[in-house]
Coordinates of C-alpha atoms in Angstrom, one line a residue:
S17 CA 30.3 -19.1 93.7
T18 CA 33.4 -19.7 95.8
N19 CA 32.7 -19.9 99.6
Q20 CA 28.9 -19.7 99.0
T21 CA 26.9 -21.5 101.8
L22 CA 24.3 -24.1 100.8
G23 CA 21.5 -25.5 103.0
S24 CA 20.1 -29.0 103.2
G25 CA 17.4 -29.9 100.8
R26 CA 19.1 -28.3 97.8
R27 CA 19.6 -30.1 94.5
L28 CA 22.8 -29.3 92.6
T29 CA 23.4 -30.0 88.9
V30 CA 26.9 -29.9 87.5
L31 CA 27.2 -29.2 83.8
P32 CA 29.3 -31.4 81.5
N33 CA 32.3 -29.0 81.6
G34 CA 31.9 -28.1 85.2
G35 CA 32.9 -29.3 88.7
I36 CA 32.1 -28.5 92.3
E37 CA 33.5 -29.2 95.7
I38 CA 31.5 -28.7 98.9
Q39 CA 32.5 -29.0 102.5
S40 CA 30.3 -29.4 105.5
L41 CA 30.7 -26.8 108.3
Q42 CA 30.3 -29.5 110.9
E43 CA 33.5 -30.8 112.5
N44 CA 32.7 -34.4 111.6
G45 CA 31.0 -33.5 108.4
L46 CA 31.2 -34.5 104.8
S47 CA 33.1 -33.2 101.8
L48 CA 32.0 -34.0 98.3
R49 CA 33.4 -33.3 94.9
T50 CA 32.1 -34.1 91.5
I51 CA 33.0 -33.2 87.9
Q52 CA 31.6 -33.5 84.4
A53 CA 27.8 -33.8 84.5
A54 CA 26.2 -34.8 87.8
S55 CA 23.1 -34.3 89.8
F56 CA 22.6 -34.7 93.6
D57 CA 20.6 -33.6 96.6
L58 CA 22.0 -32.5 99.9
A59 CA 19.3 -34.3 101.9
G60 CA 20.6 -33.8 105.4
S61 CA 23.6 -34.1 107.7
N62 CA 25.9 -36.7 106.0
E63 CA 23.0 -37.8 103.7
V64 CA 23.2 -37.3 99.9
H65 CA 20.9 -38.5 97.2
L66 CA 22.9 -39.2 94.0
H67 CA 21.0 -39.0 90.8
S68 CA 23.7 -39.2 88.1
G69 CA 27.5 -38.8 87.7
S70 CA 30.6 -39.7 89.8
F71 CA 31.6 -38.4 93.2
V72 CA 34.4 -38.5 95.8
L73 CA 33.1 -38.3 99.3
H74 CA 35.1 -37.9 102.5
V75 CA 33.7 -38.2 106.0
L76 CA 35.8 -36.9 109.0
G77 CA 35.7 -37.9 112.6
E78 CA 35.6 -41.2 114.5
Q79 CA 32.6 -43.5 114.4
S80 CA 31.6 -41.8 111.1
S81 CA 28.7 -42.7 108.9
M82 CA 27.0 -41.5 105.7
L83 CA 23.7 -42.4 104.0
L84 CA 23.8 -42.5 100.2
Q85 CA 20.8 -43.0 97.9
S86 CA 20.7 -43.7 94.2
P87 CA 17.7 -44.1 91.9
L88 CA 17.3 -47.8 92.8
T89 CA 19.2 -48.4 96.1
E90 CA 20.1 -47.0 99.5
I91 CA 23.3 -47.8 101.5
R92 CA 24.8 -46.7 104.7
L93 CA 28.6 -46.4 105.0
E94 CA 30.1 -46.7 108.5
S95 CA 33.7 -46.6 109.8
E96 CA 35.5 -46.2 113.2
D97 CA 37.9 -43.7 111.5
P98 CA 37.6 -41.0 108.8
F99 CA 37.0 -42.6 105.4
A100 CA 36.8 -41.7 101.7
V101 CA 35.0 -43.4 98.8
M102 CA 34.5 -42.9 95.1
V103 CA 30.9 -43.5 93.9
G104 CA 29.5 -43.7 90.4
I105 CA 25.8 -44.0 89.5
T106 CA 25.4 -46.9 87.0
T107 CA 22.9 -46.9 84.1
N108 CA 20.6 -49.3 86.0
G109 CA 20.4 -46.9 89.0
G110 CA 22.8 -48.7 91.3
M111 CA 26.2 -47.6 92.6
K112 CA 29.8 -48.5 91.9
I113 CA 31.7 -47.9 95.1
I114 CA 35.5 -47.8 95.4
C115 CA 37.0 -47.5 98.9
L116 CA 39.9 -44.9 98.9
L117 CA 40.6 -44.6 102.7
G118 CA 39.5 -46.5 105.8
K119 CA 37.9 -49.8 106.6
I120 CA 34.3 -49.3 105.7
Q121 CA 31.2 -51.3 106.5
V122 CA 28.6 -50.8 103.7
K123 CA 25.1 -51.8 104.5
S124 CA 21.9 -52.1 102.6
N125 CA 18.5 -53.7 103.4
A126 CA 19.5 -56.8 101.6
S127 CA 23.1 -57.4 102.8
R128 CA 26.4 -55.9 104.0
I129 CA 30.0 -55.9 102.8
E130 CA 33.3 -54.6 104.1
L131 CA 35.6 -52.6 101.8
L132 CA 39.3 -51.8 102.2
P133 CA 41.3 -49.2 100.2
G134 CA 41.4 -50.3 96.5
E135 CA 38.3 -52.6 96.8
L136 CA 35.3 -52.1 94.5
S137 CA 31.8 -53.4 94.7
F138 CA 28.5 -52.6 93.0
A139 CA 25.5 -51.8 95.2
L140 CA 22.2 -53.0 93.7
P141 CA 18.7 -53.5 95.0
E142 CA 19.3 -57.2 95.6
G143 CA 22.6 -56.6 97.4
F144 CA 26.3 -56.3 96.6
S145 CA 28.4 -57.7 93.8
R146 CA 31.6 -59.6 94.6
K147 CA 34.6 -57.4 95.5
M148 CA 37.3 -56.5 92.9
N149 CA 40.6 -54.8 93.4
V150 CA 41.3 -51.5 91.7
E151 CA 44.9 -50.2 91.5
L152 CA 45.0 -47.0 93.5
S153 CA 48.2 -45.7 92.0
T154 CA 46.6 -45.8 88.6
L155 CA 43.3 -44.3 89.8
M156 CA 45.2 -41.4 91.5
V157 CA 46.7 -40.2 88.2
T158 CA 43.8 -41.0 85.8
A159 CA 40.6 -40.1 87.7
N160 CA 39.4 -36.5 86.9
L161 CA 37.7 -36.5 90.4
I162 CA 41.2 -36.6 91.9
T163 CA 43.2 -34.6 89.3
G164 CA 40.7 -32.2 87.8
F165 CA 40.7 -29.6 90.7
D166 CA 43.2 -26.9 91.4
K167 CA 43.3 -27.9 95.1
P168 CA 44.5 -31.4 95.8
L169 CA 42.5 -33.8 98.0
P170 CA 43.4 -33.0 101.7
Y171 CA 44.1 -36.8 102.2
L172 CA 46.2 -37.3 99.1
K173 CA 49.3 -38.2 101.2
K174 CA 47.4 -40.9 103.0
L175 CA 46.0 -42.1 99.6
R176 CA 49.6 -42.5 98.3
Q177 CA 50.5 -44.5 101.4
Q178 CA 47.5 -46.8 100.8
A179 CA 48.5 -47.2 97.1
M180 CA 52.0 -48.3 98.1
M181 CA 50.6 -50.8 100.7
Q182 CA 48.2 -52.2 98.1
A183 CA 51.0 -52.6 95.6
M184 CA 53.0 -54.6 98.1
R185 CA 50.2 -57.1 98.9
T186 CA 48.9 -57.5 95.3
N187 CA 50.6 -60.3 93.3
K188 CA 48.8 -60.6 90.0
R189 CA 47.7 -57.6 88.0
F190 CA 45.5 -57.2 84.9
R191 CA 45.2 -54.0 82.9
T192 CA 41.4 -53.6 82.9
V193 CA 38.8 -51.0 83.2
V194 CA 35.7 -51.8 85.3
G195 CA 32.7 -50.3 83.5
D196 CA 28.9 -50.4 84.1
V197 CA 26.8 -53.1 85.8
K198 CA 23.8 -55.1 84.6
G199 CA 23.1 -57.4 87.5
N200 CA 24.7 -58.8 90.7
D201 CA 27.0 -61.0 88.7
D202 CA 27.1 -59.3 85.3
F203 CA 29.3 -56.2 84.9
E204 CA 31.6 -54.9 82.2
L205 CA 35.4 -55.5 82.3
K206 CA 37.5 -54.2 79.4
V207 CA 41.0 -55.6 79.1
L208 CA 43.7 -53.0 78.1
R209 CA 46.2 -54.6 75.8
E210 CA 49.9 -53.7 76.1
E211 CA 51.3 -51.7 73.2
N212 CA 54.4 -53.3 71.6
P213 CA 57.3 -50.8 71.2

């Protein structure tokens, strides 16, 4: 229920028509929101084991870090400033990561990658896929994780600023949807065709 306190070591399951947002009581803690069928464990301070679904995670404070584990891989996200990411669990047990805010170092046992706002990469047991750019302005109005809650994200204004900055530095655009992943170099892209009036 609203304002209920949860301890570490708890597994939460969100039903297909549900959603949840949780906020750490620590000053430099983590906030997490998920919607429409998801399962995760609160493993510890800024450590979450993601089993299925899609999530938005926000870490406050300077020199911030967070440990994420999926069925097949484990990554650590680090930043000198507060940061936010969108993470989806893929069918092969990896993670699809989209940076929303901050300059993030993402590390695994196999490799590391740096993500800026609007950049997407897949995290797999053998390392990271190449980076792709996702249009933040479109994501902000189409993603249920951002629009599906009564209370807006506390960093929505900063996210809008990042979307404007990204639009100014992006020259060429393709209307596509990035789907699932099968391997380090094999992932789904669906081109959206323009409708003729």
